[in-house]
mmCIF file with all atom_site columns, C-alpha atoms in Angstrom:
data_model
loop_
_atom_site.group_PDB
_atom_site.id
_atom_site.type_symbol
_atom_site.label_atom_id
_atom_site.label_alt_id
_atom_site.label_comp_id
_atom_site.label_asym_id
_atom_site.label_entity_id
_atom_site.label_seq_id
_atom_site.pdbx_PDB_ins_code
_atom_site.Cartn_x
_atom_site.Cartn_y
_atom_site.Cartn_z
_atom_site.occupancy
_atom_site.B_iso_or_equiv
_atom_site.pdbx_formal_charge
_atom_site.auth_seq_id
_atom_site.auth_comp_id
_atom_site.auth_asym_id
_atom_site.auth_atom_id
_atom_site.pdbx_PDB_model_num
ATOM 1   C CA . MET A 1 1   ? -40.340 -89.117  -45.921 1.00 91.00 ? 5   MET A CA 1
ATOM 2   C CA . LYS A 1 2   ? -41.150 -90.581  -42.495 1.00 96.00 ? 6   LYS A CA 1
ATOM 3   C CA . THR A 1 3   ? -40.828 -88.721  -39.210 1.00 97.00 ? 7   THR A CA 1
ATOM 4   C CA . LEU A 1 4   ? -39.648 -90.789  -36.237 1.00 98.00 ? 8   LEU A CA 1
ATOM 5   C CA . VAL A 1 5   ? -40.079 -89.359  -32.739 1.00 98.00 ? 9   VAL A CA 1
ATOM 6   C CA . LEU A 1 6   ? -37.702 -91.086  -30.368 1.00 97.00 ? 10  LEU A CA 1
ATOM 7   C CA . ASP A 1 7   ? -36.956 -91.275  -26.646 1.00 97.00 ? 11  ASP A CA 1
ATOM 8   C CA . PHE A 1 8   ? -34.741 -93.469  -24.485 1.00 97.00 ? 12  PHE A CA 1
ATOM 9   C CA . GLU A 1 9   ? -34.740 -93.999  -20.744 1.00 96.00 ? 13  GLU A CA 1
ATOM 10  C CA . THR A 1 10  ? -31.324 -94.952  -19.413 1.00 96.00 ? 14  THR A CA 1
ATOM 11  C CA . SER A 1 11  ? -29.499 -95.917  -16.230 1.00 95.00 ? 15  SER A CA 1
ATOM 12  C CA . GLY A 1 12  ? -27.535 -92.645  -16.188 1.00 94.00 ? 16  GLY A CA 1
ATOM 13  C CA . LEU A 1 13  ? -26.667 -89.436  -18.010 1.00 91.00 ? 17  LEU A CA 1
ATOM 14  C CA . ASN A 1 14  ? -23.686 -90.613  -20.074 1.00 95.00 ? 18  ASN A CA 1
ATOM 15  C CA . PRO A 1 15  ? -24.967 -91.694  -23.520 1.00 94.00 ? 19  PRO A CA 1
ATOM 16  C CA . TYR A 1 16  ? -21.829 -93.751  -24.183 1.00 95.00 ? 20  TYR A CA 1
ATOM 17  C CA . HIS A 1 17  ? -21.744 -95.747  -20.972 1.00 94.00 ? 21  HIS A CA 1
ATOM 18  C CA . SER A 1 18  ? -25.286 -95.803  -19.538 1.00 96.00 ? 22  SER A CA 1
ATOM 19  C CA . ASP A 1 19  ? -27.565 -98.770  -20.104 1.00 96.00 ? 23  ASP A CA 1
ATOM 20  C CA . VAL A 1 20  ? -30.709 -98.328  -22.177 1.00 96.00 ? 24  VAL A CA 1
ATOM 21  C CA . ILE A 1 21  ? -33.640 -99.462  -20.033 1.00 95.00 ? 25  ILE A CA 1
ATOM 22  C CA . GLU A 1 22  ? -36.600 -98.372  -22.189 1.00 95.00 ? 26  GLU A CA 1
ATOM 23  C CA . ILE A 1 23  ? -37.224 -97.427  -25.812 1.00 96.00 ? 27  ILE A CA 1
ATOM 24  C CA . GLY A 1 24  ? -40.178 -95.419  -27.067 1.00 97.00 ? 28  GLY A CA 1
ATOM 25  C CA . ALA A 1 25  ? -40.715 -94.467  -30.697 1.00 98.00 ? 29  ALA A CA 1
ATOM 26  C CA . LYS A 1 26  ? -43.507 -93.316  -32.988 1.00 98.00 ? 30  LYS A CA 1
ATOM 27  C CA . VAL A 1 27  ? -43.789 -92.706  -36.720 1.00 98.00 ? 31  VAL A CA 1
ATOM 28  C CA . ILE A 1 28  ? -45.954 -89.603  -37.038 1.00 97.00 ? 32  ILE A CA 1
ATOM 29  C CA . GLU A 1 29  ? -47.301 -90.313  -40.520 1.00 96.00 ? 33  GLU A CA 1
ATOM 30  C CA . SER A 1 30  ? -48.570 -93.836  -39.781 1.00 96.00 ? 34  SER A CA 1
ATOM 31  C CA . GLY A 1 31  ? -49.066 -93.700  -36.031 1.00 97.00 ? 35  GLY A CA 1
ATOM 32  C CA . ALA A 1 32  ? -46.970 -96.872  -35.613 1.00 97.00 ? 36  ALA A CA 1
ATOM 33  C CA . ILE A 1 33  ? -45.442 -97.120  -32.132 1.00 97.00 ? 37  ILE A CA 1
ATOM 34  C CA . PHE A 1 34  ? -42.697 -99.111  -30.465 1.00 96.00 ? 38  PHE A CA 1
ATOM 35  C CA . SER A 1 35  ? -42.418 -99.450  -26.697 1.00 94.00 ? 39  SER A CA 1
ATOM 36  C CA . SER A 1 36  ? -40.217 -101.842 -24.786 1.00 92.00 ? 40  SER A CA 1
ATOM 37  C CA . LEU A 1 37  ? -38.323 -102.213 -21.562 1.00 93.00 ? 41  LEU A CA 1
ATOM 38  C CA . ILE A 1 38  ? -34.723 -103.268 -22.148 1.00 93.00 ? 42  ILE A CA 1
ATOM 39  C CA . ARG A 1 39  ? -32.681 -105.357 -19.743 1.00 90.00 ? 43  ARG A CA 1
ATOM 40  C CA . PRO A 1 40  ? -29.376 -103.547 -18.993 1.00 91.00 ? 44  PRO A CA 1
ATOM 41  C CA . LYS A 1 41  ? -26.568 -104.709 -21.242 1.00 91.00 ? 45  LYS A CA 1
ATOM 42  C CA . SER A 1 42  ? -24.121 -104.428 -18.358 1.00 92.00 ? 46  SER A CA 1
ATOM 43  C CA . GLU A 1 43  ? -26.381 -106.653 -16.190 1.00 88.00 ? 47  GLU A CA 1
ATOM 44  C CA . MET A 1 44  ? -25.952 -104.035 -13.460 1.00 93.00 ? 48  MET A CA 1
ATOM 45  C CA . PRO A 1 45  ? -29.076 -103.098 -11.476 1.00 93.00 ? 49  PRO A CA 1
ATOM 46  C CA . ILE A 1 46  ? -30.393 -99.587  -11.943 1.00 94.00 ? 50  ILE A CA 1
ATOM 47  C CA . SER A 1 47  ? -30.120 -97.213  -9.008  1.00 95.00 ? 51  SER A CA 1
ATOM 48  C CA . ASP A 1 48  ? -32.926 -96.226  -6.660  1.00 95.00 ? 52  ASP A CA 1
ATOM 49  C CA . LYS A 1 49  ? -32.620 -92.685  -8.028  1.00 94.00 ? 53  LYS A CA 1
ATOM 50  C CA . ILE A 1 50  ? -33.307 -93.830  -11.599 1.00 94.00 ? 54  ILE A CA 1
ATOM 51  C CA . SER A 1 51  ? -36.233 -95.927  -10.372 1.00 94.00 ? 55  SER A CA 1
ATOM 52  C CA . GLN A 1 52  ? -37.639 -92.882  -8.596  1.00 92.00 ? 56  GLN A CA 1
ATOM 53  C CA . ILE A 1 53  ? -37.263 -90.698  -11.708 1.00 91.00 ? 57  ILE A CA 1
ATOM 54  C CA . THR A 1 54  ? -38.649 -93.187  -14.238 1.00 92.00 ? 58  THR A CA 1
ATOM 55  C CA . GLY A 1 55  ? -40.840 -95.462  -12.161 1.00 91.00 ? 59  GLY A CA 1
ATOM 56  C CA . ILE A 1 56  ? -38.989 -98.415  -13.719 1.00 93.00 ? 60  ILE A CA 1
ATOM 57  C CA . THR A 1 57  ? -37.818 -101.068 -11.267 1.00 92.00 ? 61  THR A CA 1
ATOM 58  C CA . ASN A 1 58  ? -35.220 -103.799 -11.536 1.00 92.00 ? 62  ASN A CA 1
ATOM 59  C CA . ARG A 1 59  ? -37.974 -106.359 -11.064 1.00 91.00 ? 63  ARG A CA 1
ATOM 60  C CA . GLU A 1 60  ? -39.841 -105.006 -14.086 1.00 90.00 ? 64  GLU A CA 1
ATOM 61  C CA . LEU A 1 61  ? -36.672 -105.119 -16.186 1.00 89.00 ? 65  LEU A CA 1
ATOM 62  C CA . ARG A 1 62  ? -36.131 -108.768 -15.258 1.00 84.00 ? 66  ARG A CA 1
ATOM 63  C CA . ARG A 1 63  ? -39.738 -109.745 -15.832 1.00 82.00 ? 67  ARG A CA 1
ATOM 64  C CA . TYR A 1 64  ? -40.834 -107.752 -18.875 1.00 75.00 ? 68  TYR A CA 1
ATOM 65  C CA . CYS A 1 65  ? -37.758 -107.227 -21.044 1.00 75.00 ? 69  CYS A CA 1
ATOM 66  C CA . ARG A 1 66  ? -37.786 -108.659 -24.571 1.00 62.00 ? 70  ARG A CA 1
ATOM 67  C CA . ASP A 1 67  ? -36.553 -112.256 -24.625 1.00 60.00 ? 71  ASP A CA 1
ATOM 68  C CA . ARG A 1 68  ? -36.736 -114.160 -27.904 1.00 56.00 ? 72  ARG A CA 1
ATOM 69  C CA . GLY A 1 69  ? -34.458 -116.936 -26.737 1.00 51.00 ? 73  GLY A CA 1
ATOM 70  C CA . TRP A 1 70  ? -31.443 -115.690 -28.685 1.00 47.00 ? 74  TRP A CA 1
ATOM 71  C CA . THR A 1 71  ? -28.077 -116.491 -27.170 1.00 47.00 ? 75  THR A CA 1
ATOM 72  C CA . ARG A 1 72  ? -26.795 -112.934 -26.826 1.00 54.00 ? 76  ARG A CA 1
ATOM 73  C CA . GLY A 1 73  ? -29.135 -111.876 -24.015 1.00 57.00 ? 77  GLY A CA 1
ATOM 74  C CA . CYS A 1 74  ? -32.342 -109.951 -23.447 1.00 81.00 ? 78  CYS A CA 1
ATOM 75  C CA . TRP A 1 75  ? -30.762 -106.585 -24.239 1.00 89.00 ? 79  TRP A CA 1
ATOM 76  C CA . TYR A 1 76  ? -29.801 -107.836 -27.707 1.00 90.00 ? 80  TYR A CA 1
ATOM 77  C CA . ASP A 1 77  ? -33.307 -109.152 -28.339 1.00 89.00 ? 81  ASP A CA 1
ATOM 78  C CA . GLY A 1 78  ? -34.787 -105.772 -27.424 1.00 91.00 ? 82  GLY A CA 1
ATOM 79  C CA . PHE A 1 79  ? -32.346 -103.878 -29.620 1.00 94.00 ? 83  PHE A CA 1
ATOM 80  C CA . ALA A 1 80  ? -32.891 -106.265 -32.531 1.00 93.00 ? 84  ALA A CA 1
ATOM 81  C CA . GLU A 1 81  ? -36.665 -106.071 -32.286 1.00 93.00 ? 85  GLU A CA 1
ATOM 82  C CA . PHE A 1 82  ? -36.426 -102.274 -32.313 1.00 96.00 ? 86  PHE A CA 1
ATOM 83  C CA . TYR A 1 83  ? -34.122 -102.387 -35.334 1.00 97.00 ? 87  TYR A CA 1
ATOM 84  C CA . TYR A 1 84  ? -36.478 -104.571 -37.372 1.00 96.00 ? 88  TYR A CA 1
ATOM 85  C CA . TRP A 1 85  ? -39.412 -102.380 -36.325 1.00 97.00 ? 89  TRP A CA 1
ATOM 86  C CA . LEU A 1 86  ? -37.495 -99.386  -37.691 1.00 98.00 ? 90  LEU A CA 1
ATOM 87  C CA . LEU A 1 87  ? -36.930 -101.154 -41.001 1.00 96.00 ? 91  LEU A CA 1
ATOM 88  C CA . ASP A 1 88  ? -40.611 -102.064 -41.268 1.00 96.00 ? 92  ASP A CA 1
ATOM 89  C CA . HIS A 1 89  ? -41.964 -98.605  -40.458 1.00 97.00 ? 93  HIS A CA 1
ATOM 90  C CA . THR A 1 90  ? -39.555 -96.107  -42.018 1.00 96.00 ? 94  THR A CA 1
ATOM 91  C CA . GLY A 1 91  ? -38.774 -95.516  -45.686 1.00 92.00 ? 95  GLY A CA 1
ATOM 92  C CA . ASP A 1 92  ? -35.612 -94.565  -47.519 1.00 94.00 ? 96  ASP A CA 1
ATOM 93  C CA . GLU A 1 93  ? -35.754 -91.097  -45.951 1.00 96.00 ? 97  GLU A CA 1
ATOM 94  C CA . VAL A 1 94  ? -36.401 -90.566  -42.264 1.00 97.00 ? 98  VAL A CA 1
ATOM 95  C CA . THR A 1 95  ? -36.393 -87.509  -40.008 1.00 97.00 ? 99  THR A CA 1
ATOM 96  C CA . ILE A 1 96  ? -35.471 -88.438  -36.433 1.00 98.00 ? 100 ILE A CA 1
ATOM 97  C CA . VAL A 1 97  ? -36.829 -86.085  -33.769 1.00 98.00 ? 101 VAL A CA 1
ATOM 98  C CA . SER A 1 98  ? -35.706 -86.077  -30.137 1.00 98.00 ? 102 SER A CA 1
ATOM 99  C CA . HIS A 1 99  ? -35.440 -83.555  -27.326 1.00 97.00 ? 103 HIS A CA 1
ATOM 100 C CA . ASN A 1 100 ? -31.790 -83.038  -26.419 1.00 97.00 ? 104 ASN A CA 1
ATOM 101 C CA . GLY A 1 101 ? -31.067 -85.579  -29.124 1.00 97.00 ? 105 GLY A CA 1
ATOM 102 C CA . THR A 1 102 ? -27.742 -84.069  -30.206 1.00 97.00 ? 106 THR A CA 1
ATOM 103 C CA . THR A 1 103 ? -26.030 -84.822  -26.902 1.00 97.00 ? 107 THR A CA 1
ATOM 104 C CA . PHE A 1 104 ? -28.088 -87.835  -25.844 1.00 97.00 ? 108 PHE A CA 1
ATOM 105 C CA . ASP A 1 105 ? -30.732 -89.736  -27.851 1.00 98.00 ? 109 ASP A CA 1
ATOM 106 C CA . PHE A 1 106 ? -29.042 -89.585  -31.267 1.00 98.00 ? 110 PHE A CA 1
ATOM 107 C CA . ILE A 1 107 ? -25.824 -90.862  -29.697 1.00 98.00 ? 111 ILE A CA 1
ATOM 108 C CA . ILE A 1 108 ? -27.677 -93.695  -27.978 1.00 98.00 ? 112 ILE A CA 1
ATOM 109 C CA . LEU A 1 109 ? -29.350 -94.703  -31.242 1.00 98.00 ? 113 LEU A CA 1
ATOM 110 C CA . LYS A 1 110 ? -25.936 -94.988  -32.869 1.00 97.00 ? 114 LYS A CA 1
ATOM 111 C CA . GLN A 1 111 ? -24.638 -96.945  -29.871 1.00 97.00 ? 115 GLN A CA 1
ATOM 112 C CA . ILE A 1 112 ? -27.544 -99.388  -30.247 1.00 97.00 ? 116 ILE A CA 1
ATOM 113 C CA . MET A 1 113 ? -26.640 -99.964  -33.885 1.00 97.00 ? 117 MET A CA 1
ATOM 114 C CA . LYS A 1 114 ? -23.011 -100.459 -32.902 1.00 96.00 ? 118 LYS A CA 1
ATOM 115 C CA . SER A 1 115 ? -24.002 -103.049 -30.285 1.00 95.00 ? 119 SER A CA 1
ATOM 116 C CA . LEU A 1 116 ? -26.100 -104.902 -32.857 1.00 95.00 ? 120 LEU A CA 1
ATOM 117 C CA . ARG A 1 117 ? -23.226 -104.967 -35.339 1.00 95.00 ? 121 ARG A CA 1
ATOM 118 C CA . GLU A 1 118 ? -20.890 -106.297 -32.663 1.00 93.00 ? 122 GLU A CA 1
ATOM 119 C CA . GLY A 1 119 ? -23.462 -108.998 -31.969 1.00 90.00 ? 123 GLY A CA 1
ATOM 120 C CA . GLY A 1 120 ? -23.510 -110.078 -35.609 1.00 92.00 ? 124 GLY A CA 1
ATOM 121 C CA . CYS A 1 121 ? -26.518 -108.126 -36.911 1.00 93.00 ? 125 CYS A CA 1
ATOM 122 C CA . ASP A 1 122 ? -26.214 -106.500 -40.328 1.00 96.00 ? 126 ASP A CA 1
ATOM 123 C CA . THR A 1 123 ? -27.403 -102.918 -39.826 1.00 96.00 ? 127 THR A CA 1
ATOM 124 C CA . SER A 1 124 ? -26.508 -101.715 -43.309 1.00 96.00 ? 128 SER A CA 1
ATOM 125 C CA . LEU A 1 125 ? -30.157 -101.385 -44.341 1.00 95.00 ? 129 LEU A CA 1
ATOM 126 C CA . TRP A 1 126 ? -30.573 -98.709  -41.674 1.00 95.00 ? 130 TRP A CA 1
ATOM 127 C CA . GLU A 1 127 ? -27.271 -97.002  -42.342 1.00 93.00 ? 131 GLU A CA 1
ATOM 128 C CA . HIS A 1 128 ? -28.021 -96.590  -46.052 1.00 94.00 ? 132 HIS A CA 1
ATOM 129 C CA . LYS A 1 129 ? -31.133 -94.513  -45.367 1.00 95.00 ? 133 LYS A CA 1
ATOM 130 C CA . ASP A 1 130 ? -31.098 -90.732  -45.773 1.00 96.00 ? 134 ASP A CA 1
ATOM 131 C CA . MET A 1 131 ? -31.455 -89.552  -42.177 1.00 96.00 ? 135 MET A CA 1
ATOM 132 C CA . TYR A 1 132 ? -32.074 -86.065  -40.832 1.00 97.00 ? 136 TYR A CA 1
ATOM 133 C CA . TYR A 1 133 ? -31.656 -85.381  -37.118 1.00 98.00 ? 137 TYR A CA 1
ATOM 134 C CA . ILE A 1 134 ? -33.765 -82.650  -35.506 1.00 98.00 ? 138 ILE A CA 1
ATOM 135 C CA . ASP A 1 135 ? -33.215 -81.725  -31.882 1.00 98.00 ? 139 ASP A CA 1
ATOM 136 C CA . THR A 1 136 ? -36.316 -79.974  -30.531 1.00 98.00 ? 140 THR A CA 1
ATOM 137 C CA . LEU A 1 137 ? -34.256 -78.479  -27.696 1.00 97.00 ? 141 LEU A CA 1
ATOM 138 C CA . LEU A 1 138 ? -32.123 -76.593  -30.214 1.00 97.00 ? 142 LEU A CA 1
ATOM 139 C CA . LEU A 1 139 ? -35.166 -75.713  -32.322 1.00 96.00 ? 143 LEU A CA 1
ATOM 140 C CA . ALA A 1 140 ? -36.940 -74.286  -29.272 1.00 96.00 ? 144 ALA A CA 1
ATOM 141 C CA . ARG A 1 141 ? -33.885 -72.202  -28.382 1.00 95.00 ? 145 ARG A CA 1
ATOM 142 C CA . ARG A 1 142 ? -33.972 -70.573  -31.823 1.00 94.00 ? 146 ARG A CA 1
ATOM 143 C CA . LEU A 1 143 ? -37.712 -69.986  -31.842 1.00 94.00 ? 147 LEU A CA 1
ATOM 144 C CA . LEU A 1 144 ? -38.423 -68.987  -28.242 1.00 95.00 ? 148 LEU A CA 1
ATOM 145 C CA . VAL A 1 145 ? -35.970 -66.155  -27.631 1.00 89.00 ? 149 VAL A CA 1
ATOM 146 C CA . ASN A 1 146 ? -37.532 -65.123  -24.308 1.00 90.00 ? 150 ASN A CA 1
ATOM 147 C CA . GLN A 1 147 ? -37.808 -68.632  -22.897 1.00 92.00 ? 151 GLN A CA 1
ATOM 148 C CA . GLU A 1 148 ? -35.510 -69.257  -19.929 1.00 93.00 ? 152 GLU A CA 1
ATOM 149 C CA . TYR A 1 149 ? -35.782 -73.032  -19.444 1.00 95.00 ? 153 TYR A CA 1
ATOM 150 C CA . PHE A 1 150 ? -35.999 -75.621  -22.192 1.00 97.00 ? 154 PHE A CA 1
ATOM 151 C CA . LYS A 1 151 ? -36.768 -78.901  -20.481 1.00 95.00 ? 155 LYS A CA 1
ATOM 152 C CA . GLN A 1 152 ? -39.393 -80.839  -22.411 1.00 95.00 ? 156 GLN A CA 1
ATOM 153 C CA . THR A 1 153 ? -41.877 -80.694  -19.527 1.00 94.00 ? 157 THR A CA 1
ATOM 154 C CA . THR A 1 154 ? -41.383 -76.926  -19.207 1.00 95.00 ? 158 THR A CA 1
ATOM 155 C CA . LEU A 1 155 ? -41.984 -76.359  -22.921 1.00 96.00 ? 159 LEU A CA 1
ATOM 156 C CA . CYS A 1 156 ? -45.038 -78.619  -22.878 1.00 96.00 ? 160 CYS A CA 1
ATOM 157 C CA . LYS A 1 157 ? -46.473 -76.572  -20.024 1.00 95.00 ? 161 LYS A CA 1
ATOM 158 C CA . ARG A 1 158 ? -45.914 -73.375  -22.028 1.00 95.00 ? 162 ARG A CA 1
ATOM 159 C CA . PHE A 1 159 ? -47.913 -74.768  -24.959 1.00 96.00 ? 163 PHE A CA 1
ATOM 160 C CA . GLY A 1 160 ? -50.623 -76.366  -22.833 1.00 95.00 ? 164 GLY A CA 1
ATOM 161 C CA . ILE A 1 161 ? -49.563 -79.911  -23.674 1.00 95.00 ? 165 ILE A CA 1
ATOM 162 C CA . ARG A 1 162 ? -50.667 -82.321  -20.985 1.00 88.00 ? 166 ARG A CA 1
ATOM 163 C CA . VAL A 1 163 ? -47.894 -84.620  -19.752 1.00 86.00 ? 167 VAL A CA 1
ATOM 164 C CA . LEU A 1 164 ? -49.474 -87.635  -18.083 1.00 78.00 ? 168 LEU A CA 1
ATOM 165 C CA . VAL A 1 165 ? -46.253 -89.444  -17.177 1.00 78.00 ? 169 VAL A CA 1
ATOM 166 C CA . ALA A 1 166 ? -42.813 -87.843  -17.372 1.00 76.00 ? 170 ALA A CA 1
ATOM 167 C CA . HIS A 1 167 ? -39.648 -89.884  -17.912 1.00 78.00 ? 171 HIS A CA 1
ATOM 168 C CA . ARG A 1 168 ? -41.325 -92.876  -19.494 1.00 89.00 ? 172 ARG A CA 1
ATOM 169 C CA . ALA A 1 169 ? -40.206 -93.336  -23.072 1.00 90.00 ? 173 ALA A CA 1
ATOM 170 C CA . LEU A 1 170 ? -43.495 -93.676  -24.960 1.00 92.00 ? 174 LEU A CA 1
ATOM 171 C CA . ALA A 1 171 ? -45.257 -90.999  -22.883 1.00 93.00 ? 175 ALA A CA 1
ATOM 172 C CA . ASP A 1 172 ? -42.375 -88.629  -23.596 1.00 95.00 ? 176 ASP A CA 1
ATOM 173 C CA . VAL A 1 173 ? -42.626 -89.481  -27.289 1.00 96.00 ? 177 VAL A CA 1
ATOM 174 C CA . GLU A 1 174 ? -46.342 -88.688  -27.359 1.00 96.00 ? 178 GLU A CA 1
ATOM 175 C CA . SER A 1 175 ? -45.855 -85.289  -25.709 1.00 96.00 ? 179 SER A CA 1
ATOM 176 C CA . LEU A 1 176 ? -42.791 -84.554  -27.851 1.00 97.00 ? 180 LEU A CA 1
ATOM 177 C CA . GLU A 1 177 ? -44.787 -85.178  -31.022 1.00 97.00 ? 181 GLU A CA 1
ATOM 178 C CA . MET A 1 178 ? -47.248 -82.465  -29.955 1.00 97.00 ? 182 MET A CA 1
ATOM 179 C CA . LEU A 1 179 ? -44.431 -80.136  -28.921 1.00 97.00 ? 183 LEU A CA 1
ATOM 180 C CA . TYR A 1 180 ? -42.697 -80.617  -32.268 1.00 97.00 ? 184 TYR A CA 1
ATOM 181 C CA . GLN A 1 181 ? -45.876 -79.710  -34.133 1.00 96.00 ? 185 GLN A CA 1
ATOM 182 C CA . LYS A 1 182 ? -46.278 -76.587  -31.968 1.00 96.00 ? 186 LYS A CA 1
ATOM 183 C CA . LEU A 1 183 ? -42.707 -75.519  -32.714 1.00 96.00 ? 187 LEU A CA 1
ATOM 184 C CA . LEU A 1 184 ? -43.138 -76.116  -36.440 1.00 95.00 ? 188 LEU A CA 1
ATOM 185 C CA . SER A 1 185 ? -46.263 -73.952  -36.424 1.00 94.00 ? 189 SER A CA 1
ATOM 186 C CA . LEU A 1 186 ? -44.068 -71.019  -35.340 1.00 93.00 ? 190 LEU A CA 1
ATOM 187 C CA . MET A 1 187 ? -41.756 -71.410  -38.317 1.00 89.00 ? 191 MET A CA 1
ATOM 188 C CA . LYS A 1 188 ? -42.243 -69.603  -41.590 1.00 81.00 ? 192 LYS A CA 1
ATOM 189 C CA . GLY A 1 189 ? -41.552 -71.116  -44.989 1.00 76.00 ? 193 GLY A CA 1
ATOM 190 C CA . THR A 1 190 ? -41.095 -74.751  -45.844 1.00 73.00 ? 194 THR A CA 1
ATOM 191 C CA . ARG A 1 191 ? -40.736 -77.508  -43.276 1.00 80.00 ? 195 ARG A CA 1
ATOM 192 C CA . HIS A 1 192 ? -38.329 -79.777  -45.099 1.00 90.00 ? 196 HIS A CA 1
ATOM 193 C CA . PRO A 1 193 ? -35.916 -81.208  -42.515 1.00 93.00 ? 197 PRO A CA 1
ATOM 194 C CA . LEU A 1 194 ? -32.942 -79.553  -44.223 1.00 93.00 ? 198 LEU A CA 1
ATOM 195 C CA . ASP A 1 195 ? -34.640 -76.162  -43.872 1.00 92.00 ? 199 ASP A CA 1
ATOM 196 C CA . ILE A 1 196 ? -35.318 -76.851  -40.192 1.00 94.00 ? 200 ILE A CA 1
ATOM 197 C CA . ILE A 1 197 ? -31.711 -77.919  -39.613 1.00 94.00 ? 201 ILE A CA 1
ATOM 198 C CA . ASP A 1 198 ? -30.442 -74.817  -41.426 1.00 92.00 ? 202 ASP A CA 1
ATOM 199 C CA . TYR A 1 199 ? -32.707 -72.666  -39.267 1.00 92.00 ? 203 TYR A CA 1
ATOM 200 C CA . ILE A 1 200 ? -31.378 -74.280  -36.096 1.00 92.00 ? 204 ILE A CA 1
ATOM 201 C CA . ASN A 1 201 ? -27.843 -73.605  -37.300 1.00 91.00 ? 205 ASN A CA 1
ATOM 202 C CA . LEU A 1 202 ? -28.756 -70.083  -38.511 1.00 84.00 ? 206 LEU A CA 1
ATOM 203 C CA . LYS A 1 203 ? -27.784 -70.778  -42.102 1.00 68.00 ? 207 LYS A CA 1
ATOM 204 C CA . ASP A 1 204 ? -29.313 -69.082  -45.150 1.00 53.00 ? 208 ASP A CA 1
#
C-alpha cells in the first residue's frame, strides 16, 4: 500500500473548468516527490488575483512548464509526465490524500486522466489500481469537534506545523503530510484506509 499526498494549484475554484497550473505530489513511504508547473490547457492567462494568491505568474508558466516536444501541447506533456510518475511510484493499492479533495483535488485528478485519454494516452494501468480517497478536511471535521475553521493553514497552525509557503502545490503537500499524520495520531484502532473512510462517514 502506497500513500500519495496530492495538491493542485488552479486558475479558479471550479474543478471541472479551471486550468491546472501546478501539481505537487509525494509518496509518503518512499519520499518520492513530483512538482511541476503546468501551462493552462485553455491557453488563457491566469488572473492577477490567482498570481497574488499563488505567486505563480504567466511568465513562469510560459517559461518553466513541461515541454517534451509532443504535438498536443505543454499541458499534455505535464499531465503525461505526472501520470508516468504515478505509475512508477505507486503500487497496485494506493491511498490518495488531499485537503478538500472530495470537492476539488480528487475531481481534478480524474479530469487529468480524462484529458490524457482524450489525447490518446492509455490510462488503464492507473484505473485498474485499488484506490482509496481520504479527504483530510472531512477527517478533521470528525476528529476536531470544537474546531471552528478547517482551512489547511488553520489546522497546521493548531498543530504547530510550520507553513513556509501557502498555495504552492509541493509546499502544501509537505505540510499536509504532517497534518495527516497528526490527525491519524488522534484516531484509535487500525489505520487501514477503509477504516479511516468508514470513520469519516460514521460507519461501524
